[in-house]
Short mmCIF file of C-alpha atoms in Angstrom, two decimals:
data_model
loop_
_atom_site.label_atom_id
_atom_site.label_comp_id
_atom_site.label_asym_id
_atom_site.label_seq_id
_atom_site.Cartn_x
_atom_site.Cartn_y
_atom_site.Cartn_z
CA MET A 22 -28.64 -7.37 23.65
CA ASP A 23 -25.41 -6.32 24.03
CA ALA A 24 -23.30 -7.52 26.87
CA ARG A 25 -20.11 -5.50 26.23
CA ALA A 26 -20.10 -2.96 29.87
CA ASN A 27 -19.58 1.23 27.73
CA ASN A 28 -20.68 2.79 24.16
CA ALA A 29 -16.78 2.85 23.14
CA PRO A 30 -16.43 2.49 19.63
CA ARG A 31 -16.05 -0.53 16.86
CA PRO A 32 -12.90 -1.21 14.80
CA LEU A 33 -13.12 -1.78 11.73
CA GLY A 34 -9.65 -3.19 11.19
CA LEU A 35 -6.69 -5.74 12.73
CA LEU A 36 -3.42 -5.20 11.97
CA ALA A 37 -1.69 -8.30 13.14
CA GLU A 38 2.15 -7.93 12.77
CA LEU A 39 2.85 -11.97 12.71
CA THR A 40 6.27 -11.95 13.33
CA HIS A 41 8.91 -9.25 13.23
CA ARG A 42 10.92 -11.22 11.43
CA CYS A 43 12.34 -9.63 8.32
CA PRO A 44 14.35 -10.43 5.49
CA LEU A 45 14.24 -7.05 4.16
CA GLY A 46 16.04 -4.40 5.77
CA CYS A 47 14.09 -0.59 4.87
CA PRO A 48 15.92 1.84 7.38
CA TYR A 49 12.03 3.68 7.86
CA CYS A 50 10.74 0.03 9.32
CA SER A 51 7.43 0.83 11.35
CA ASN A 52 8.86 -1.94 14.04
CA PRO A 53 9.59 -0.69 17.07
CA LEU A 54 13.86 -1.25 18.14
CA ALA A 55 13.03 -4.18 20.19
CA LEU A 56 12.14 -6.35 17.86
CA GLU A 57 10.26 -9.47 19.21
CA ALA A 58 11.94 -12.44 18.86
CA ARG A 59 10.28 -16.05 17.46
CA ALA A 60 9.96 -17.69 20.58
CA ASP A 61 7.30 -15.56 21.47
CA GLU A 62 5.02 -15.29 18.37
CA LEU A 63 1.65 -16.16 18.98
CA ASP A 64 0.79 -19.81 17.52
CA THR A 65 -1.79 -20.49 14.96
CA ALA A 66 -4.09 -21.13 16.96
CA THR A 67 -4.39 -18.47 19.94
CA TRP A 68 -4.00 -16.66 16.42
CA ALA A 69 -7.44 -18.26 15.17
CA ARG A 70 -9.00 -17.48 18.62
CA VAL A 71 -7.61 -13.53 18.19
CA PHE A 72 -9.74 -12.94 15.13
CA ARG A 73 -12.52 -14.43 16.35
CA GLU A 74 -12.80 -12.37 19.04
CA ALA A 75 -11.17 -9.60 16.39
CA ALA A 76 -14.86 -10.22 13.99
CA ALA A 77 -17.54 -9.89 17.08
CA LEU A 78 -15.68 -6.43 18.39
CA GLY A 79 -16.73 -6.13 15.40
CA ALA A 80 -13.83 -5.14 12.74
CA LEU A 81 -13.82 -6.13 9.00
CA GLN A 82 -10.22 -6.54 7.42
CA VAL A 83 -7.67 -8.11 9.29
CA HIS A 84 -3.96 -6.91 8.10
CA LEU A 85 -2.09 -9.21 7.95
CA SER A 86 1.42 -8.06 7.85
CA GLY A 87 5.33 -8.00 10.03
CA GLY A 88 8.49 -8.29 9.67
CA GLU A 89 7.50 -11.06 6.81
CA PRO A 90 4.10 -12.42 7.95
CA GLY A 91 5.72 -14.84 4.65
CA ALA A 92 8.35 -15.61 6.76
CA ARG A 93 5.52 -17.74 9.32
CA ARG A 94 5.18 -21.33 8.34
CA ASP A 95 2.20 -21.12 9.33
CA LEU A 96 1.08 -18.49 7.35
CA VAL A 97 -2.24 -20.12 5.06
CA ASP A 98 -3.53 -21.48 8.44
CA ILE A 99 -3.65 -18.43 9.74
CA THR A 100 -4.77 -16.60 5.97
CA GLN A 101 -7.68 -19.55 6.46
CA ALA A 102 -8.57 -18.82 9.93
CA ALA A 103 -9.32 -14.93 9.31
CA HIS A 104 -10.42 -15.83 6.46
CA ASP A 105 -13.06 -18.43 8.98
CA ALA A 106 -13.85 -15.51 11.33
CA GLY A 107 -15.50 -13.77 8.52
CA LEU A 108 -12.59 -10.91 8.65
CA TYR A 109 -11.45 -8.97 5.02
CA THR A 110 -7.91 -10.47 4.51
CA ASN A 111 -4.92 -8.01 3.02
CA LEU A 112 -1.83 -9.66 2.70
CA ILE A 113 1.26 -7.05 3.95
CA THR A 114 4.59 -8.44 2.59
CA SER A 115 7.33 -7.69 0.95
CA ALA A 116 6.89 -10.79 -1.47
CA VAL A 117 10.35 -11.77 -0.66
CA GLY A 118 9.71 -15.70 0.52
CA ILE A 119 7.00 -15.55 -0.37
CA THR A 120 7.31 -19.04 -2.80
CA PRO A 121 4.66 -19.26 -5.89
CA GLU A 122 3.67 -21.71 -4.18
CA ALA A 123 2.56 -20.50 -1.22
CA PHE A 124 1.22 -17.86 -3.27
CA ALA A 125 -1.57 -20.17 -4.86
CA LYS A 126 -2.51 -21.94 -1.37
CA LEU A 127 -2.42 -18.38 0.14
CA SER A 128 -4.63 -18.06 -2.71
CA ASP A 129 -7.32 -20.79 -2.15
CA ALA A 130 -7.92 -20.31 1.29
CA GLY A 131 -9.15 -16.38 0.65
CA LEU A 132 -6.99 -13.87 0.93
CA ASP A 133 -9.35 -10.92 -0.53
CA HIS A 134 -6.14 -8.01 -1.32
CA VAL A 135 -2.18 -7.86 -1.57
CA GLN A 136 -0.59 -4.96 -0.87
CA ILE A 137 3.33 -5.29 -1.94
CA SER A 138 5.74 -2.48 -1.14
CA ILE A 139 8.01 -1.80 -2.99
CA GLN A 140 11.45 0.47 -2.15
CA ASP A 141 12.33 2.61 -5.22
CA SER A 142 10.96 2.36 -9.30
CA GLU A 143 14.58 1.55 -9.98
CA PRO A 144 16.33 -1.73 -9.23
CA GLY A 145 19.26 -0.96 -8.30
CA SER A 146 18.36 1.85 -5.81
CA ALA A 147 15.25 -0.34 -4.70
CA ASP A 148 17.43 -2.87 -3.67
CA HIS A 149 19.54 -0.30 -1.61
CA ILE A 150 17.02 1.04 -0.21
CA ALA A 151 15.73 -2.70 0.88
CA GLY A 152 18.65 -3.78 1.86
CA TYR A 153 18.98 -6.86 -0.06
CA LYS A 154 19.55 -8.15 -3.15
CA GLY A 155 17.97 -8.67 -5.88
CA ALA A 156 14.50 -7.50 -3.53
CA TYR A 157 13.13 -5.51 -6.48
CA ALA A 158 13.31 -8.69 -8.80
CA ARG A 159 10.91 -10.93 -6.33
CA LYS A 160 8.00 -8.25 -5.68
CA ALA A 161 7.41 -7.46 -9.22
CA ALA A 162 7.24 -11.81 -9.42
CA LEU A 163 5.22 -11.92 -6.74
CA ALA A 164 2.98 -8.61 -8.23
CA ALA A 165 2.75 -10.88 -11.14
CA GLN A 166 1.27 -13.64 -9.72
CA VAL A 167 -1.72 -11.45 -7.38
CA THR A 168 -2.88 -9.88 -11.21
CA ARG A 169 -2.84 -13.06 -13.09
CA LEU A 170 -5.11 -14.17 -9.76
CA GLY A 171 -7.30 -11.70 -10.65
CA ILE A 172 -6.24 -10.87 -6.63
CA PRO A 173 -6.79 -6.24 -6.42
CA LEU A 174 -2.74 -5.44 -5.77
CA THR A 175 -2.09 -2.15 -4.17
CA VAL A 176 1.54 -1.23 -4.24
CA ASN A 177 3.25 0.81 -0.95
CA ALA A 178 6.02 3.27 -2.03
CA VAL A 179 7.95 4.63 1.61
CA MET A 180 8.84 7.40 0.23
CA HIS A 181 11.83 10.15 0.86
CA ARG A 182 15.19 11.66 0.14
CA ALA A 183 16.56 9.04 -1.64
CA ASN A 184 13.83 8.46 -3.67
CA ILE A 185 11.19 11.47 -3.70
CA ASP A 186 11.90 12.61 -6.66
CA HIS A 187 10.91 9.73 -8.92
CA VAL A 188 7.18 9.45 -8.17
CA GLU A 189 6.51 9.75 -11.32
CA GLY A 190 8.79 6.00 -12.23
CA MET A 191 6.60 5.24 -8.46
CA VAL A 192 3.05 5.69 -10.21
CA ALA A 193 4.51 4.24 -13.68
CA LEU A 194 6.02 0.79 -12.32
CA ALA A 195 2.32 0.29 -10.27
CA LEU A 196 0.42 0.49 -13.19
CA LYS A 197 2.90 -1.55 -15.09
CA LEU A 198 2.62 -4.54 -12.03
CA GLY A 199 -0.68 -4.52 -12.72
CA ALA A 200 -1.99 -2.38 -9.52
CA LYS A 201 -5.78 -0.83 -8.89
CA ARG A 202 -3.71 1.65 -6.14
CA VAL A 203 -0.85 2.89 -6.09
CA GLU A 204 -0.24 4.88 -1.54
CA ILE A 205 2.77 7.02 -2.18
CA ALA A 206 3.65 6.77 1.93
CA HIS A 207 5.92 9.77 3.02
CA VAL A 208 8.27 8.36 5.92
CA GLN A 209 6.92 8.61 8.95
CA TYR A 210 9.29 9.52 11.68
CA TYR A 211 8.73 6.27 14.35
CA GLY A 212 10.57 3.81 15.61
CA TRP A 213 13.82 3.14 13.13
CA ALA A 214 12.81 6.47 11.25
CA LEU A 215 13.51 8.26 13.49
CA LYS A 216 16.69 6.67 14.25
CA ASN A 217 17.78 7.37 10.65
CA ARG A 218 15.23 10.92 10.01
CA ALA A 219 18.62 12.88 9.11
CA ARG A 220 18.32 10.60 6.67
CA LEU A 221 15.38 10.36 4.93
CA MET A 222 14.28 13.77 5.46
CA PRO A 223 13.66 15.22 2.23
CA THR A 224 14.04 19.14 1.77
CA ARG A 225 10.45 21.01 0.87
CA GLU A 226 11.24 21.45 -3.15
CA GLN A 227 11.43 18.16 -3.08
CA VAL A 228 8.33 18.13 -1.33
CA GLU A 229 6.26 20.59 -3.04
CA ARG A 230 7.28 18.37 -6.16
CA ALA A 231 6.64 15.67 -5.58
CA VAL A 232 3.10 16.89 -3.87
CA LYS A 233 2.24 18.57 -7.47
CA ALA A 234 3.59 15.78 -9.08
CA VAL A 235 1.03 13.19 -7.56
CA GLU A 236 -1.24 15.96 -8.28
CA THR A 237 -0.96 15.85 -12.59
CA LEU A 238 -1.15 11.92 -12.13
CA ARG A 239 -4.22 11.44 -10.55
CA LEU A 240 -5.74 13.75 -13.56
CA ARG A 241 -3.28 11.61 -16.12
CA HIS A 242 -4.51 8.06 -14.39
CA HIS A 243 -7.79 8.64 -13.44
CA GLY A 244 -10.41 5.58 -14.04
CA GLU A 245 -6.62 3.47 -14.29
CA ILE A 246 -5.37 2.92 -10.49
CA VAL A 247 -5.91 4.99 -7.39
CA ILE A 248 -3.31 7.14 -6.68
CA ASP A 249 -3.66 7.52 -2.51
CA ALA A 250 -1.47 9.76 -0.84
CA VAL A 251 -1.17 13.32 1.77
CA VAL A 252 1.16 15.97 2.87
CA PRO A 253 4.01 14.30 4.86
CA ASP A 254 3.69 14.41 8.20
CA TYR A 255 6.97 17.60 8.50
CA TYR A 256 5.49 19.18 5.87
CA ALA A 257 2.00 19.85 6.98
CA ARG A 258 0.22 22.35 8.44
CA PHE A 259 -2.44 19.92 10.38
CA PRO A 260 -2.28 17.08 12.08
CA LYS A 261 -3.11 13.85 10.36
CA ALA A 262 -5.47 12.02 12.62
CA CYS A 263 -3.87 9.72 13.47
CA VAL A 264 -5.25 5.95 12.54
CA GLY A 265 -8.39 7.54 12.53
CA GLY A 266 -8.72 8.42 16.58
CA TRP A 267 -7.00 6.57 19.34
CA GLY A 268 -8.70 3.58 20.07
CA ARG A 269 -11.71 4.60 18.01
CA ARG A 270 -11.52 2.48 14.24
CA SER A 271 -8.59 -0.21 14.58
CA LEU A 272 -6.03 -1.98 16.93
CA ASN A 273 -2.98 -4.03 16.06
CA VAL A 274 -1.59 -7.30 18.19
CA THR A 275 2.09 -7.36 18.18
CA PRO A 276 4.13 -11.00 16.84
CA SER A 277 3.44 -11.42 21.05
CA GLY A 278 0.21 -10.97 20.77
CA ARG A 279 0.63 -7.45 23.22
CA VAL A 280 -2.52 -5.12 21.70
CA LEU A 281 -2.15 -1.83 20.65
CA PRO A 282 -3.94 1.31 19.66
CA CYS A 283 -0.97 1.95 17.31
CA HIS A 284 2.32 -0.45 15.86
CA ALA A 285 3.91 2.54 17.04
CA ALA A 286 2.54 2.78 20.40
CA GLU A 287 5.14 1.21 22.65
CA SER A 288 7.56 3.21 21.95
CA ILE A 289 5.03 6.02 25.48
CA PRO A 290 6.21 4.53 28.43
CA ALA A 291 3.84 5.21 30.30
CA LEU A 292 0.94 2.94 28.72
CA THR A 293 0.55 -0.06 30.43
CA PHE A 294 -0.71 -3.33 27.19
CA TRP A 295 -2.54 -6.10 27.86
CA ASN A 296 -2.02 -9.57 25.87
CA VAL A 297 -4.52 -12.04 23.95
CA ARG A 298 -3.00 -14.54 26.26
CA GLU A 299 -4.25 -13.24 29.09
CA HIS A 300 -7.43 -11.14 28.43
CA SER A 301 -9.66 -11.28 25.33
CA LEU A 302 -10.48 -8.41 22.26
CA ALA A 303 -13.36 -7.09 24.20
CA ASP A 304 -11.99 -6.73 27.54
CA ILE A 305 -8.74 -5.62 25.82
CA TRP A 306 -10.57 -3.04 23.24
CA ASP A 307 -12.70 -1.94 25.85
CA ASN A 308 -10.98 -1.33 29.51
CA SER A 309 -7.00 -1.98 28.99
CA PRO A 310 -5.27 1.10 29.68
CA ALA A 311 -3.57 2.08 26.76
CA PHE A 312 -7.48 2.13 24.63
CA MET A 313 -8.44 3.96 27.13
CA ALA A 314 -5.46 6.61 27.71
CA PHE A 315 -5.70 8.97 24.99
CA ARG A 316 -9.93 7.73 23.94
CA GLY A 317 -12.61 10.42 23.91
CA THR A 318 -11.46 14.01 23.67
CA GLY A 319 -11.01 13.65 28.03
CA TRP A 320 -7.34 13.95 28.35
CA MET A 321 -7.05 16.63 25.84
CA GLN A 322 -4.67 19.88 27.02
CA GLU A 323 -5.09 23.67 25.50
CA PRO A 324 -5.20 24.39 22.02
CA CYS A 325 -7.20 20.61 21.16
CA ARG A 326 -8.78 20.68 24.22
CA SER A 327 -11.31 24.46 22.12
CA CYS A 328 -10.33 23.39 18.33
CA PRO A 329 -13.31 22.67 16.29
CA LYS A 330 -11.09 20.12 14.88
CA ARG A 331 -11.08 18.35 17.88
CA GLU A 332 -12.94 15.23 16.44
CA GLU A 333 -12.46 15.77 13.40
CA ASP A 334 -8.19 14.88 13.77
CA PHE A 335 -8.18 14.25 17.66
CA GLY A 336 -5.51 16.03 18.42
CA GLY A 337 -2.77 14.63 15.51
CA CYS A 338 -0.28 11.77 16.64
CA ARG A 339 0.42 10.96 20.34
CA CYS A 340 3.47 8.74 19.83
CA GLN A 341 4.97 11.99 17.29
CA ALA A 342 3.37 13.99 20.35
CA PHE A 343 6.02 12.30 22.49
CA ALA A 344 8.63 11.57 20.52
CA LEU A 345 8.92 15.35 20.13
CA THR A 346 7.98 17.00 23.36
CA GLY A 347 7.67 14.17 26.02
CA ASP A 348 4.95 14.92 26.48
CA ALA A 349 1.75 12.19 24.89
CA ARG A 350 -1.34 14.44 26.21
CA ALA A 351 0.69 17.58 23.95
CA THR A 352 -0.91 19.23 20.52
CA ASP A 353 1.17 16.98 17.84
CA PRO A 354 4.44 19.68 16.97
CA VAL A 355 2.31 18.73 12.97
CA CYS A 356 -0.67 21.43 13.85
CA HIS A 357 0.23 24.73 13.27
CA LEU A 358 -1.96 25.86 16.32
CA SER A 359 0.96 23.90 18.62
CA PRO A 360 3.61 25.95 21.04
CA ARG A 361 6.29 23.80 19.55
CA HIS A 362 5.29 23.72 15.67
CA ALA A 363 8.30 25.14 15.02
CA LEU A 364 11.02 22.51 16.34
CA VAL A 365 8.74 20.80 13.54
CA ALA A 366 10.36 23.13 10.56
CA GLU A 367 14.21 22.70 12.69
CA LEU A 368 14.04 18.76 12.67
CA ALA A 369 12.88 18.36 8.54
CA GLU A 370 16.32 21.49 8.68
CA MET A 371 18.71 19.08 9.91
CA ARG A 372 19.54 16.27 6.87
CA GLU A 373 22.55 13.88 6.75
CA ASP A 374 23.64 12.16 3.88
CA ALA A 375 25.81 8.95 6.52
CA ALA A 376 25.15 5.68 5.02
CA TYR A 377 21.98 3.65 6.90
CA ASP A 378 21.09 1.84 10.13
CA TYR A 379 19.68 -0.65 9.03
CA ARG A 380 16.38 -2.58 10.29
CA ARG A 381 18.27 -5.47 12.15
CA MET B 6 -25.53 3.23 -16.89
CA SER B 7 -27.90 0.33 -17.69
CA ILE B 8 -27.07 -3.17 -17.04
CA SER B 9 -28.63 -5.86 -19.89
CA PRO B 10 -31.04 -7.82 -18.10
CA ASP B 11 -28.75 -10.70 -19.53
CA ALA B 12 -25.72 -9.44 -18.14
CA LYS B 13 -24.64 -12.42 -15.49
CA PRO B 14 -23.32 -9.59 -12.73
CA LYS B 15 -21.12 -10.74 -10.03
CA LEU B 16 -18.62 -9.90 -7.33
CA PRO B 17 -15.09 -9.54 -8.72
CA ARG B 18 -12.02 -10.87 -6.59
CA GLY B 19 -11.16 -8.80 -3.83
CA VAL B 20 -14.68 -7.42 -3.30
CA ARG B 21 -17.14 -9.63 -0.10
CA LEU B 22 -20.56 -9.78 1.09
CA THR B 23 -20.36 -10.43 4.94
CA HIS B 24 -22.72 -9.63 7.94
CA ASN B 25 -21.35 -8.16 11.12
CA GLU B 26 -23.54 -8.54 14.57
CA ALA B 27 -21.66 -5.35 16.21
CA GLN B 28 -21.32 -3.98 12.66
CA GLY B 29 -25.24 -3.73 12.61
CA GLY B 30 -25.49 -6.05 9.28
CA TRP B 31 -24.56 -6.25 6.44
CA VAL B 32 -21.05 -5.06 4.62
CA LEU B 33 -19.59 -5.13 1.62
CA LEU B 34 -16.31 -5.35 1.94
CA ALA B 35 -13.90 -3.94 -0.65
CA PRO B 36 -9.99 -3.19 -0.88
CA GLU B 37 -9.13 -0.33 1.71
CA ARG B 38 -13.79 0.29 1.43
CA VAL B 39 -16.18 -0.94 3.58
CA PHE B 40 -19.64 -0.21 2.48
CA LYS B 41 -22.84 -0.45 4.56
CA ALA B 42 -25.48 -3.01 3.02
CA ASP B 43 -28.95 -2.26 3.64
CA ALA B 44 -31.28 -5.25 3.63
CA ILE B 45 -32.25 -4.67 0.04
CA ALA B 46 -28.70 -4.24 -1.13
CA ALA B 47 -27.56 -7.81 0.84
CA GLU B 48 -30.48 -9.37 -1.09
CA ILE B 49 -29.59 -8.27 -4.18
CA VAL B 50 -26.26 -8.49 -3.77
CA LYS B 51 -26.23 -12.44 -2.33
CA ARG B 52 -27.60 -13.38 -6.17
CA CYS B 53 -24.67 -11.85 -7.95
CA THR B 54 -23.38 -15.06 -8.29
CA GLY B 55 -22.51 -14.96 -11.75
CA GLU B 56 -24.74 -17.41 -12.38
CA ALA B 57 -27.82 -15.66 -12.48
CA THR B 58 -28.87 -13.21 -14.54
CA VAL B 59 -30.01 -10.26 -14.18
CA ALA B 60 -33.74 -10.89 -15.67
CA GLU B 61 -33.35 -13.95 -13.23
CA ILE B 62 -32.00 -11.85 -9.96
CA VAL B 63 -34.89 -10.17 -10.77
CA ASP B 64 -38.14 -12.46 -10.76
CA ASP B 65 -36.62 -14.17 -7.55
CA LEU B 66 -36.73 -11.60 -5.69
CA ALA B 67 -40.50 -10.35 -7.01
CA LYS B 68 -41.16 -13.49 -5.65
CA ALA B 69 -39.33 -13.98 -2.48
CA PHE B 70 -40.62 -10.00 -1.14
CA ASN B 71 -43.77 -10.95 -3.44
CA ALA B 72 -43.27 -7.87 -4.80
CA PRO B 73 -44.20 -6.48 -8.16
CA ARG B 74 -41.67 -7.32 -11.00
CA GLU B 75 -41.24 -4.04 -12.80
CA ARG B 76 -41.16 -2.06 -9.50
CA ILE B 77 -38.16 -4.07 -8.62
CA MET B 78 -36.05 -3.93 -12.23
CA THR B 79 -36.09 -0.57 -11.31
CA ASP B 80 -34.93 -0.80 -8.41
CA VAL B 81 -32.33 -4.08 -8.98
CA SER B 82 -31.26 -1.56 -12.09
CA ALA B 83 -30.80 0.93 -10.38
CA MET B 84 -28.69 -0.03 -7.40
CA LEU B 85 -26.45 -2.87 -10.14
CA GLY B 86 -25.76 0.47 -12.02
CA GLY B 87 -24.68 2.05 -8.94
CA LEU B 88 -22.12 -0.90 -7.77
CA VAL B 89 -20.48 -1.72 -11.67
CA GLU B 90 -19.60 2.40 -11.57
CA LYS B 91 -17.75 1.56 -8.21
CA ARG B 92 -16.68 -1.47 -9.60
CA LEU B 93 -18.36 -3.50 -7.09
CA VAL B 94 -19.98 -5.32 -8.72
CA GLU B 95 -19.04 -7.20 -12.71
CA VAL B 96 -21.05 -8.23 -15.84
#
């Protein structure tokens, strides 16, 4: 019998931010501006407990992420623990800092899938965006080892003004590296990316070209590689169903054990997050104030409240609503029905060609 | 697609069958994809070890469920054909 108190939905995926440490300095990093320190990171045994609790709660997949997860010396044990808990393990890595020896051990520990981020199709530009000389070559080397071991590989290509014209090159590179899937992931403007927004924002013409390029490439490479892409936020008419709905499908555990409905949720100052050191994951999922805050549709204001799409996009992204309007309960201004929609177009026009503020 | 009775189906690396009580039973996990597996599908996929042939899997299921072999063969062929197309099973 289910002893849990309410009928909260069950999460499918857990994003485990094992550390905020990372050798790269990408100016659109999704980590918060205030990075958590190594001394505060959860230990191996606590992560193992979190994985068991996540599986009992219904989670099927764990995304081992960061920062750079390879910065954790116990990454093999952590991966093994996730595997032993019955979770599908996906390593999200920059590839820098994972040696061939370490990767062989990860493979033996039962790693199911690998996602490698690539900053651009051309090495010089890629290393410049990553803020790390030689990163591109290391990514290619790890990708080769991943596919040699038969592990499915996804290439994650984060797109912005400096590389959005290289969509075709990125897909060609993903194919060359043996990836079965490539994510054309337009920058989302939170944290470091928000700080660098004017330096990263593509033009409307660039976005239109990129959308067309993706359509052509999907036809050309049908059956060879899956190309996932969405229209970037600031050029969309409808908002994304952020994290599939707040507290509905996924949860995120930070390096120090704070549990968030999405990786950017700490940018909303009014929210209170519970920690896995003090609460079980089920208790946090069901009862913590942060998860209750925007679950379902009861919190909505107009125009969301009476919108026929309210159960599809859940009003868009709460963090974006807060970042752009100061009200986390507002309609995501990306939505053309938002009274603040014009602001998004204004912000997209603000572009500046200055040096990046690298994540450090 | 039709599958030879001599083929030895197996799950490729990156595809895994797992049981999760909270999600209501068996699920087949693949990169970025989740498929609920009903009891019959789970029994078939569990036997896709890369060692047993389709014919042997059918024999085993016919015995385990005391069902006519013809009928099982039809079900297994249809299901494996679909799974191979989705790249969830290799033959």
